[in-house]
PDB file of C-alpha atoms in Angstrom:
ATOM      1  CA  MET A   1     -24.930  -1.641 -85.303  1.00 60.00           C
ATOM      2  CA  ASN A   2     -24.733   2.132 -84.701  1.00 68.00           C
ATOM      3  CA  LEU A   3     -22.362   4.455 -82.849  1.00 70.00           C
ATOM      4  CA  ALA A   4     -24.403   4.238 -79.632  1.00 71.00           C
ATOM      5  CA  THR A   5     -23.486   0.557 -79.371  1.00 80.00           C
ATOM      6  CA  PHE A   6     -19.894   1.540 -78.622  1.00 83.00           C
ATOM      7  CA  ALA A   7     -20.896   4.042 -75.923  1.00 81.00           C
ATOM      8  CA  HIS A   8     -21.513   1.279 -73.376  1.00 84.00           C
ATOM      9  CA  SER A   9     -18.825   0.850 -70.720  1.00 83.00           C
ATOM     10  CA  GLU A  10     -18.450  -2.866 -71.500  1.00 89.00           C
ATOM     11  CA  VAL A  11     -16.500  -1.758 -74.594  1.00 90.00           C
ATOM     12  CA  LEU A  12     -13.678  -0.751 -72.229  1.00 90.00           C
ATOM     13  CA  ALA A  13     -13.052  -4.342 -71.073  1.00 91.00           C
ATOM     14  CA  PRO A  14      -9.780  -4.662 -73.088  1.00 92.00           C
ATOM     15  CA  PHE A  15      -8.607  -1.341 -71.602  1.00 89.00           C
ATOM     16  CA  PHE A  16      -9.260  -2.505 -68.034  1.00 88.00           C
ATOM     17  CA  PHE A  17      -7.573  -5.811 -68.852  1.00 91.00           C
ATOM     18  CA  LEU A  18      -4.534  -3.816 -70.014  1.00 89.00           C
ATOM     19  CA  ILE A  19      -4.511  -1.858 -66.737  1.00 85.00           C
ATOM     20  CA  GLY A  20      -4.364  -5.170 -64.873  1.00 85.00           C
ATOM     21  CA  MET A  21      -1.452  -6.320 -67.031  1.00 87.00           C
ATOM     22  CA  GLN A  22       0.412  -3.058 -66.521  1.00 80.00           C
ATOM     23  CA  LEU A  23      -0.238  -3.236 -62.783  1.00 75.00           C
ATOM     24  CA  ARG A  24       1.269  -6.719 -62.667  1.00 76.00           C
ATOM     25  CA  ASN A  25       4.309  -5.593 -64.649  1.00 73.00           C
ATOM     26  CA  GLU A  26       4.808  -2.312 -62.771  1.00 65.00           C
ATOM     27  CA  THR A  27       4.622  -3.885 -59.310  1.00 61.00           C
ATOM     28  CA  THR A  28       7.762  -5.871 -60.067  1.00 61.00           C
ATOM     29  CA  HIS A  29       9.583  -2.531 -59.788  1.00 64.00           C
ATOM     30  CA  ILE A  30       8.185  -1.184 -56.515  1.00 65.00           C
ATOM     31  CA  LYS A  31      10.967   1.332 -55.996  1.00 68.00           C
ATOM     32  CA  GLN A  32      10.449   2.897 -59.427  1.00 70.00           C
ATOM     33  CA  ILE A  33       6.663   3.275 -59.068  1.00 77.00           C
ATOM     34  CA  LEU A  34       6.535   4.329 -55.403  1.00 84.00           C
ATOM     35  CA  LEU A  35       6.984   8.057 -56.014  1.00 88.00           C
ATOM     36  CA  PRO A  36       4.672   8.294 -59.075  1.00 88.00           C
ATOM     37  CA  SER A  37       2.013   6.284 -57.229  1.00 88.00           C
ATOM     38  CA  PHE A  38       2.196   8.606 -54.238  1.00 92.00           C
ATOM     39  CA  ALA A  39       1.990  11.594 -56.583  1.00 94.00           C
ATOM     40  CA  ALA A  40      -1.099  10.007 -58.142  1.00 93.00           C
ATOM     41  CA  LEU A  41      -2.822  10.162 -54.749  1.00 94.00           C
ATOM     42  CA  GLY A  42      -2.370  13.922 -54.680  1.00 95.00           C
ATOM     43  CA  GLY A  43      -3.526  14.101 -58.276  1.00 95.00           C
ATOM     44  CA  MET A  44      -6.765  12.386 -57.277  1.00 95.00           C
ATOM     45  CA  ALA A  45      -7.447  13.998 -53.908  1.00 95.00           C
ATOM     46  CA  PHE A  46      -6.966  17.644 -54.883  1.00 97.00           C
ATOM     47  CA  PRO A  47      -9.267  17.603 -57.945  1.00 96.00           C
ATOM     48  CA  ALA A  48     -11.954  15.838 -55.899  1.00 96.00           C
ATOM     49  CA  VAL A  49     -11.724  18.385 -53.068  1.00 97.00           C
ATOM     50  CA  ILE A  50     -11.794  21.331 -55.490  1.00 97.00           C
ATOM     51  CA  PHE A  51     -14.774  19.876 -57.359  1.00 97.00           C
ATOM     52  CA  LEU A  52     -16.745  19.265 -54.156  1.00 96.00           C
ATOM     53  CA  THR A  53     -15.923  22.792 -52.969  1.00 96.00           C
ATOM     54  CA  LEU A  54     -17.227  24.289 -56.209  1.00 95.00           C
ATOM     55  CA  THR A  55     -20.364  22.140 -56.511  1.00 92.00           C
ATOM     56  CA  LEU A  56     -22.790  22.520 -53.619  1.00 87.00           C
ATOM     57  CA  ASP A  57     -25.738  20.949 -55.471  1.00 91.00           C
ATOM     58  CA  PRO A  58     -25.869  17.216 -54.506  1.00 91.00           C
ATOM     59  CA  ALA A  59     -27.131  16.334 -57.985  1.00 90.00           C
ATOM     60  CA  ILE A  60     -23.882  17.714 -59.410  1.00 93.00           C
ATOM     61  CA  SER A  61     -21.407  16.877 -56.636  1.00 93.00           C
ATOM     62  CA  ASN A  62     -22.410  13.204 -56.855  1.00 91.00           C
ATOM     63  CA  GLY A  63     -20.071  12.867 -59.821  1.00 93.00           C
ATOM     64  CA  TRP A  64     -16.908  13.913 -57.957  1.00 95.00           C
ATOM     65  CA  PRO A  65     -14.905  10.762 -58.900  1.00 94.00           C
ATOM     66  CA  LEU A  66     -14.930  11.762 -62.590  1.00 94.00           C
ATOM     67  CA  VAL A  67     -12.275  14.436 -62.001  1.00 95.00           C
ATOM     68  CA  MET A  68      -9.725  11.850 -60.825  1.00 94.00           C
ATOM     69  CA  PRO A  69      -8.795   9.471 -63.703  1.00 91.00           C
ATOM     70  CA  THR A  70      -5.948  10.137 -66.152  1.00 90.00           C
ATOM     71  CA  ASP A  71      -5.792   8.796 -69.718  1.00 87.00           C
ATOM     72  CA  ILE A  72      -2.269   7.658 -70.527  1.00 82.00           C
ATOM     73  CA  ALA A  73      -3.279   7.037 -74.163  1.00 83.00           C
ATOM     74  CA  LEU A  74      -4.192  10.705 -74.650  1.00 87.00           C
ATOM     75  CA  ILE A  75      -1.019  11.819 -72.907  1.00 88.00           C
ATOM     76  CA  MET A  76       1.201   9.556 -75.001  1.00 85.00           C
ATOM     77  CA  LEU A  77      -0.308  10.943 -78.216  1.00 86.00           C
ATOM     78  CA  VAL A  78       0.607  14.470 -77.128  1.00 90.00           C
ATOM     79  CA  LEU A  79       4.087  13.389 -75.998  1.00 87.00           C
ATOM     80  CA  LEU A  80       4.606  11.697 -79.353  1.00 85.00           C
ATOM     81  CA  ALA A  81       3.768  14.971 -81.110  1.00 86.00           C
ATOM     82  CA  LEU A  82       6.263  16.834 -78.902  1.00 88.00           C
ATOM     83  CA  GLY A  83       9.022  14.434 -79.936  1.00 85.00           C
ATOM     84  CA  LYS A  84      12.487  14.976 -78.448  1.00 82.00           C
ATOM     85  CA  ARG A  85      11.273  17.639 -76.043  1.00 83.00           C
ATOM     86  CA  VAL A  86       9.954  14.781 -73.888  1.00 87.00           C
ATOM     87  CA  SER A  87      12.451  12.855 -71.773  1.00 88.00           C
ATOM     88  CA  VAL A  88      12.308   9.120 -71.139  1.00 86.00           C
ATOM     89  CA  GLU A  89      12.063   9.913 -67.417  1.00 87.00           C
ATOM     90  CA  LEU A  90       8.900  11.962 -67.938  1.00 90.00           C
ATOM     91  CA  LYS A  91       7.288   9.212 -70.025  1.00 87.00           C
ATOM     92  CA  SER A  92       8.100   6.594 -67.376  1.00 84.00           C
ATOM     93  CA  PHE A  93       6.833   8.829 -64.555  1.00 88.00           C
ATOM     94  CA  LEU A  94       3.522   9.483 -66.337  1.00 89.00           C
ATOM     95  CA  LEU A  95       3.006   5.814 -67.214  1.00 84.00           C
ATOM     96  CA  ALA A  96       3.481   4.691 -63.604  1.00 84.00           C
ATOM     97  CA  LEU A  97       1.329   7.581 -62.361  1.00 89.00           C
ATOM     98  CA  ALA A  98      -1.485   6.779 -64.810  1.00 85.00           C
ATOM     99  CA  VAL A  99      -1.511   3.069 -63.922  1.00 81.00           C
ATOM    100  CA  ALA A 100      -1.819   3.882 -60.196  1.00 84.00           C
ATOM    101  CA  ASP A 101      -4.367   6.609 -60.965  1.00 87.00           C
ATOM    102  CA  ASP A 102      -6.566   4.308 -63.069  1.00 80.00           C
ATOM    103  CA  LEU A 103      -6.389   1.463 -60.560  1.00 81.00           C
ATOM    104  CA  LEU A 104      -7.397   3.686 -57.637  1.00 85.00           C
ATOM    105  CA  SER A 105     -10.152   5.262 -59.733  1.00 85.00           C
ATOM    106  CA  ILE A 106     -11.533   1.808 -60.523  1.00 82.00           C
ATOM    107  CA  LEU A 107     -11.543   0.941 -56.808  1.00 84.00           C
ATOM    108  CA  VAL A 108     -13.477   4.151 -56.094  1.00 87.00           C
ATOM    109  CA  LEU A 109     -15.818   3.368 -58.974  1.00 83.00           C
ATOM    110  CA  ALA A 110     -16.429  -0.168 -57.694  1.00 81.00           C
ATOM    111  CA  GLY A 111     -17.077   1.097 -54.175  1.00 84.00           C
ATOM    112  CA  LYS A 112     -19.229   4.152 -54.879  1.00 86.00           C
ATOM    113  CA  TYR A 113     -21.219   2.773 -57.790  1.00 83.00           C
ATOM    114  CA  SER A 114     -21.492  -0.888 -56.760  1.00 75.00           C
ATOM    115  CA  GLY A 115     -25.280  -0.626 -56.679  1.00 74.00           C
ATOM    116  CA  ALA A 116     -25.505   1.140 -60.045  1.00 72.00           C
ATOM    117  CA  LEU A 117     -23.135  -1.133 -61.954  1.00 74.00           C
ATOM    118  CA  LYS A 118     -24.640  -3.970 -63.969  1.00 81.00           C
ATOM    119  CA  ILE A 119     -23.044  -7.412 -63.673  1.00 86.00           C
ATOM    120  CA  SER A 120     -21.651  -7.025 -67.182  1.00 87.00           C
ATOM    121  CA  GLU A 121     -20.068  -3.685 -66.209  1.00 80.00           C
ATOM    122  CA  VAL A 122     -18.512  -5.191 -63.077  1.00 81.00           C
ATOM    123  CA  LEU A 123     -17.028  -8.034 -65.103  1.00 86.00           C
ATOM    124  CA  ALA A 124     -15.821  -5.646 -67.825  1.00 87.00           C
ATOM    125  CA  SER A 125     -14.106  -3.312 -65.333  1.00 83.00           C
ATOM    126  CA  VAL A 126     -13.048  -4.813 -62.004  1.00 81.00           C
ATOM    127  CA  GLY A 127     -13.171  -8.358 -63.353  1.00 89.00           C
ATOM    128  CA  ALA A 128     -11.046  -7.435 -66.379  1.00 88.00           C
ATOM    129  CA  VAL A 129      -8.440  -5.712 -64.172  1.00 86.00           C
ATOM    130  CA  ILE A 130      -8.152  -8.784 -61.955  1.00 88.00           C
ATOM    131  CA  LEU A 131      -7.892 -11.087 -64.970  1.00 92.00           C
ATOM    132  CA  GLY A 132      -5.203  -8.898 -66.521  1.00 88.00           C
ATOM    133  CA  ALA A 133      -3.225  -8.852 -63.263  1.00 85.00           C
ATOM    134  CA  VAL A 134      -3.435 -12.642 -62.968  1.00 89.00           C
ATOM    135  CA  ILE A 135      -2.385 -13.314 -66.562  1.00 89.00           C
ATOM    136  CA  GLY A 136       0.242 -10.559 -66.742  1.00 84.00           C
ATOM    137  CA  LYS A 137       1.290 -11.248 -70.346  1.00 88.00           C
ATOM    138  CA  VAL A 138      -0.431 -11.925 -73.668  1.00 88.00           C
ATOM    139  CA  ALA A 139       0.854 -12.940 -77.080  1.00 88.00           C
ATOM    140  CA  LYS A 140       1.745 -10.015 -79.345  1.00 92.00           C
ATOM    141  CA  GLU A 141       1.451  -7.614 -76.408  1.00 91.00           C
ATOM    142  CA  LYS A 142       2.575  -4.537 -78.380  1.00 91.00           C
ATOM    143  CA  VAL A 143      -0.155  -5.172 -80.946  1.00 94.00           C
ATOM    144  CA  PHE A 144      -2.724  -5.541 -78.167  1.00 93.00           C
ATOM    145  CA  ILE A 145      -1.618  -2.265 -76.536  1.00 92.00           C
ATOM    146  CA  LYS A 146      -1.931  -0.437 -79.866  1.00 90.00           C
ATOM    147  CA  PHE A 147      -5.350  -2.016 -80.417  1.00 93.00           C
ATOM    148  CA  VAL A 148      -6.530  -0.705 -77.042  1.00 92.00           C
ATOM    149  CA  ASN A 149      -4.986   2.765 -77.320  1.00 88.00           C
ATOM    150  CA  LEU A 150      -5.674   3.429 -80.996  1.00 88.00           C
ATOM    151  CA  ILE A 151      -9.026   1.668 -81.479  1.00 92.00           C
ATOM    152  CA  ILE A 152     -10.869   0.780 -78.260  1.00 92.00           C
ATOM    153  CA  LEU A 153     -10.350   4.073 -76.390  1.00 91.00           C
ATOM    154  CA  PRO A 154     -10.932   6.419 -79.364  1.00 90.00           C
ATOM    155  CA  VAL A 155     -14.080   4.531 -80.425  1.00 91.00           C
ATOM    156  CA  TYR A 156     -15.521   4.627 -76.897  1.00 90.00           C
ATOM    157  CA  VAL A 157     -14.693   8.311 -76.419  1.00 89.00           C
ATOM    158  CA  VAL A 158     -16.076   9.333 -79.832  1.00 89.00           C
ATOM    159  CA  ALA A 159     -19.255   7.298 -79.276  1.00 89.00           C
ATOM    160  CA  ASN A 160     -19.847   9.200 -76.037  1.00 87.00           C
ATOM    161  CA  ILE A 161     -18.630  12.654 -77.036  1.00 86.00           C
ATOM    162  CA  TYR A 162     -20.060  12.856 -80.576  1.00 84.00           C
ATOM    163  CA  PRO A 163     -23.723  13.160 -79.455  1.00 80.00           C
ATOM    164  CA  THR A 164     -22.691  15.923 -77.041  1.00 75.00           C
ATOM    165  CA  ILE A 165     -20.914  17.879 -79.770  1.00 76.00           C
ATOM    166  CA  THR A 166     -23.675  17.475 -82.353  1.00 73.00           C
ATOM    167  CA  ALA A 167     -26.333  18.484 -79.815  1.00 71.00           C
ATOM    168  CA  GLY A 168     -24.510  21.768 -79.313  1.00 69.00           C
ATOM    169  CA  LEU A 169     -21.406  21.739 -77.130  1.00 71.00           C
ATOM    170  CA  GLU A 170     -22.111  23.764 -73.991  1.00 74.00           C
ATOM    171  CA  LEU A 171     -18.833  25.623 -73.559  1.00 79.00           C
ATOM    172  CA  SER A 172     -19.749  27.107 -70.182  1.00 83.00           C
ATOM    173  CA  SER A 173     -21.861  25.594 -67.407  1.00 90.00           C
ATOM    174  CA  SER A 174     -21.559  25.293 -63.642  1.00 92.00           C
ATOM    175  CA  LEU A 175     -20.768  21.572 -63.879  1.00 94.00           C
ATOM    176  CA  GLY A 176     -18.458  21.872 -66.862  1.00 94.00           C
ATOM    177  CA  ASN A 177     -16.507  24.798 -65.404  1.00 95.00           C
ATOM    178  CA  SER A 178     -16.106  22.941 -62.092  1.00 96.00           C
ATOM    179  CA  ILE A 179     -14.691  19.934 -63.915  1.00 96.00           C
ATOM    180  CA  ILE A 180     -12.238  22.080 -65.884  1.00 96.00           C
ATOM    181  CA  THR A 181     -11.055  23.956 -62.781  1.00 97.00           C
ATOM    182  CA  ALA A 182     -10.777  20.826 -60.647  1.00 97.00           C
ATOM    183  CA  ARG A 183      -8.879  18.812 -63.243  1.00 96.00           C
ATOM    184  CA  LEU A 184      -6.457  21.529 -64.340  1.00 95.00           C
ATOM    185  CA  PHE A 185      -5.574  23.123 -60.996  1.00 96.00           C
ATOM    186  CA  GLY A 186      -6.163  20.016 -58.884  1.00 97.00           C
ATOM    187  CA  LYS A 187      -3.867  17.817 -60.959  1.00 97.00           C
ATOM    188  CA  VAL A 188      -1.063  20.386 -61.173  1.00 96.00           C
ATOM    189  CA  ILE A 189      -1.143  21.250 -57.476  1.00 97.00           C
ATOM    190  CA  GLY A 190      -1.812  17.734 -56.195  1.00 96.00           C
ATOM    191  CA  ILE A 191       0.741  15.842 -58.257  1.00 96.00           C
ATOM    192  CA  THR A 192       3.496  18.450 -57.928  1.00 95.00           C
ATOM    193  CA  LEU A 193       3.002  18.816 -54.172  1.00 96.00           C
ATOM    194  CA  PHE A 194       2.801  15.072 -53.465  1.00 96.00           C
ATOM    195  CA  ALA A 195       5.786  14.331 -55.713  1.00 94.00           C
ATOM    196  CA  LEU A 196       7.933  16.831 -53.788  1.00 94.00           C
ATOM    197  CA  LEU A 197       6.585  15.547 -50.472  1.00 94.00           C
ATOM    198  CA  GLY A 198       7.103  11.927 -51.495  1.00 92.00           C
ATOM    199  CA  ALA A 199      10.695  12.600 -52.518  1.00 91.00           C
ATOM    200  CA  LYS A 200      11.403  13.695 -48.933  1.00 91.00           C
ATOM    201  CA  LEU A 201       9.356  10.979 -47.250  1.00 91.00           C
ATOM    202  CA  PHE A 202      10.862   8.133 -49.268  1.00 87.00           C
ATOM    203  CA  LYS A 203      14.280   9.785 -49.576  1.00 85.00           C
ATOM    204  CA  GLN A 204      14.036   9.233 -53.309  1.00 84.00           C
ATOM    205  CA  PRO A 205      15.179  12.014 -55.647  1.00 84.00           C
ATOM    206  CA  ILE A 206      12.840  13.117 -58.424  1.00 85.00           C
ATOM    207  CA  SER A 207      14.373  12.255 -61.783  1.00 83.00           C
ATOM    208  CA  LEU A 208      12.470  15.089 -63.480  1.00 87.00           C
ATOM    209  CA  LYS A 209      13.252  18.762 -63.852  1.00 89.00           C
ATOM    210  CA  LYS A 210      10.735  21.008 -62.102  1.00 90.00           C
ATOM    211  CA  SER A 211       9.368  22.160 -65.447  1.00 91.00           C
ATOM    212  CA  GLU A 212       8.847  18.518 -66.486  1.00 93.00           C
ATOM    213  CA  LEU A 213       7.058  17.773 -63.220  1.00 93.00           C
ATOM    214  CA  VAL A 214       4.690  20.711 -63.719  1.00 94.00           C
ATOM    215  CA  ALA A 215       4.122  19.801 -67.385  1.00 94.00           C
ATOM    216  CA  GLY A 216       3.470  16.164 -66.497  1.00 94.00           C
ATOM    217  CA  SER A 217       1.037  17.236 -63.780  1.00 95.00           C
ATOM    218  CA  ALA A 218      -0.831  19.351 -66.324  1.00 96.00           C
ATOM    219  CA  PHE A 219      -0.953  16.465 -68.809  1.00 95.00           C
ATOM    220  CA  ALA A 220      -2.585  14.350 -66.096  1.00 94.00           C
ATOM    221  CA  GLY A 221      -5.620  16.608 -66.415  1.00 94.00           C
ATOM    222  CA  MET A 222      -6.380  14.761 -69.652  1.00 94.00           C
ATOM    223  CA  GLY A 223      -8.950  12.140 -68.764  1.00 90.00           C
ATOM    224  CA  LEU A 224     -11.861  10.951 -70.888  1.00 90.00           C
ATOM    225  CA  ALA A 225     -12.507   7.187 -71.047  1.00 88.00           C
ATOM    226  CA  VAL A 226     -12.878   6.228 -67.372  1.00 88.00           C
ATOM    227  CA  SER A 227     -14.208   9.685 -66.496  1.00 92.00           C
ATOM    228  CA  ILE A 228     -16.962   9.354 -69.116  1.00 91.00           C
ATOM    229  CA  MET A 229     -17.872   5.965 -67.671  1.00 90.00           C
ATOM    230  CA  ILE A 230     -18.199   7.573 -64.229  1.00 91.00           C
ATOM    231  CA  ALA A 231     -20.229  10.451 -65.689  1.00 92.00           C
ATOM    232  CA  ASN A 232     -22.647   7.974 -67.271  1.00 90.00           C
ATOM    233  CA  LEU A 233     -23.159   6.379 -63.853  1.00 90.00           C
ATOM    234  CA  SER A 234     -23.424   9.702 -61.990  1.00 92.00           C
ATOM    235  CA  TYR A 235     -25.848  11.744 -64.069  1.00 92.00           C
ATOM    236  CA  PRO A 236     -29.193  10.304 -65.194  1.00 90.00           C
ATOM    237  CA  SER A 237     -30.083  13.778 -66.469  1.00 90.00           C
ATOM    238  CA  ALA A 238     -29.175  14.183 -70.150  1.00 89.00           C
ATOM    239  CA  LEU A 239     -28.455  17.882 -69.557  1.00 90.00           C
ATOM    240  CA  LEU A 240     -25.965  17.263 -66.740  1.00 93.00           C
ATOM    241  CA  LEU A 241     -24.396  14.344 -68.591  1.00 92.00           C
ATOM    242  CA  ASN A 242     -23.766  16.480 -71.662  1.00 91.00           C
ATOM    243  CA  GLN A 243     -22.345  19.279 -69.516  1.00 93.00           C
ATOM    244  CA  ALA A 244     -20.018  16.792 -67.799  1.00 94.00           C
ATOM    245  CA  LYS A 245     -18.780  15.371 -71.102  1.00 93.00           C
ATOM    246  CA  ALA A 246     -18.240  18.867 -72.495  1.00 92.00           C
ATOM    247  CA  GLY A 247     -16.276  19.812 -69.378  1.00 94.00           C
ATOM    248  CA  LEU A 248     -14.113  16.693 -69.639  1.00 95.00           C
ATOM    249  CA  LEU A 249     -13.365  17.345 -73.301  1.00 93.00           C
ATOM    250  CA  ILE A 250     -12.465  20.993 -72.755  1.00 94.00           C
ATOM    251  CA  ALA A 251     -10.360  20.109 -69.684  1.00 96.00           C
ATOM    252  CA  ALA A 252      -8.428  17.545 -71.742  1.00 95.00           C
ATOM    253  CA  VAL A 253      -7.697  20.084 -74.477  1.00 94.00           C
ATOM    254  CA  ILE A 254      -6.607  22.809 -72.035  1.00 96.00           C
ATOM    255  CA  SER A 255      -4.468  20.373 -70.036  1.00 96.00           C
ATOM    256  CA  GLY A 256      -2.737  19.178 -73.199  1.00 94.00           C
ATOM    257  CA  VAL A 257      -2.076  22.741 -74.358  1.00 96.00           C
ATOM    258  CA  VAL A 258      -0.776  23.885 -70.954  1.00 96.00           C
ATOM    259  CA  GLY A 259       1.502  20.871 -70.524  1.00 94.00           C
ATOM    260  CA  SER A 260       2.854  21.258 -74.062  1.00 94.00           C
ATOM    261  CA  ALA A 261       3.442  24.985 -73.605  1.00 94.00           C
ATOM    262  CA  VAL A 262       5.454  24.398 -70.433  1.00 93.00           C
ATOM    263  CA  LEU A 263       7.676  21.836 -72.165  1.00 91.00           C
ATOM    264  CA  VAL A 264       8.130  23.920 -75.317  1.00 90.00           C
ATOM    265  CA  PHE A 265       8.995  27.175 -73.541  1.00 89.00           C
ATOM    266  CA  THR A 266      11.330  25.553 -71.010  1.00 86.00           C
ATOM    267  CA  ASN A 267      13.168  23.441 -73.574  1.00 77.00           C
ATOM    268  CA  ARG A 268      13.845  25.982 -76.303  1.00 69.00           C
ATOM    269  CA  GLY A 269      16.863  24.975 -78.314  1.00 57.00           C
ATOM    270  CA  ASN A 270      17.144  21.687 -76.421  1.00 58.00           C
ATOM    271  CA  THR A 271      15.718  19.195 -78.918  1.00 49.00           C
ATOM    272  CA  LYS A 272      18.792  17.129 -79.589  1.00 45.00           C
TER     273      LYS A 272
END
């Protein structure tokens, strides 16, 4: 068994199962997830529009859904490193946003790539989400969540990204730059705008400071696992696929740095 074995999307089945579980648990608190879910719509629509605007070549624009997903596991690792600078409200907002984001991304994936998905991939993605939503709970749930976030996702991402890095990471390409621009600016603008709009529409105050909202929106630009799966389905060309993966990796790093910088500089001296 080699590293390439873990690059197949079926490896993500436990992750999609977890999304289903989280969806089941989150929907018992509709009022709490309404605003983050609405914000997630903006955080998906704006990156997609920006990406399509920047990529006029159909061979490249075909992969537009890959700029939408958010990886809560990556975000939580960064938030953990930031420690007390991160409020409980921000963590809760990002968790609800990421669950809605991932679910909607999976629906787009199932609709757009239904003909390209193998039966095993359908069962491992959509099927796993449905199963997780039906079951709702598993024994030793905290252990399972750690297994998914600390083993399944990193292994899948490394298996897909490692060949790209070793082949010579292309730091600048039309596709890669479009992904970076769409994810960073699209997420910040879309989530911030829709959160403010949703607060007025639903008459529900935002529990975050403006700086936290902007930082959280930037963090949402971190997306690898589901986005890589979409890239694998979108680009049969090895060149374009490597450019897409490089763009996703760089976008995740920049998004993490920007979000962290906003929190650090706006919370100086407030780490109690």
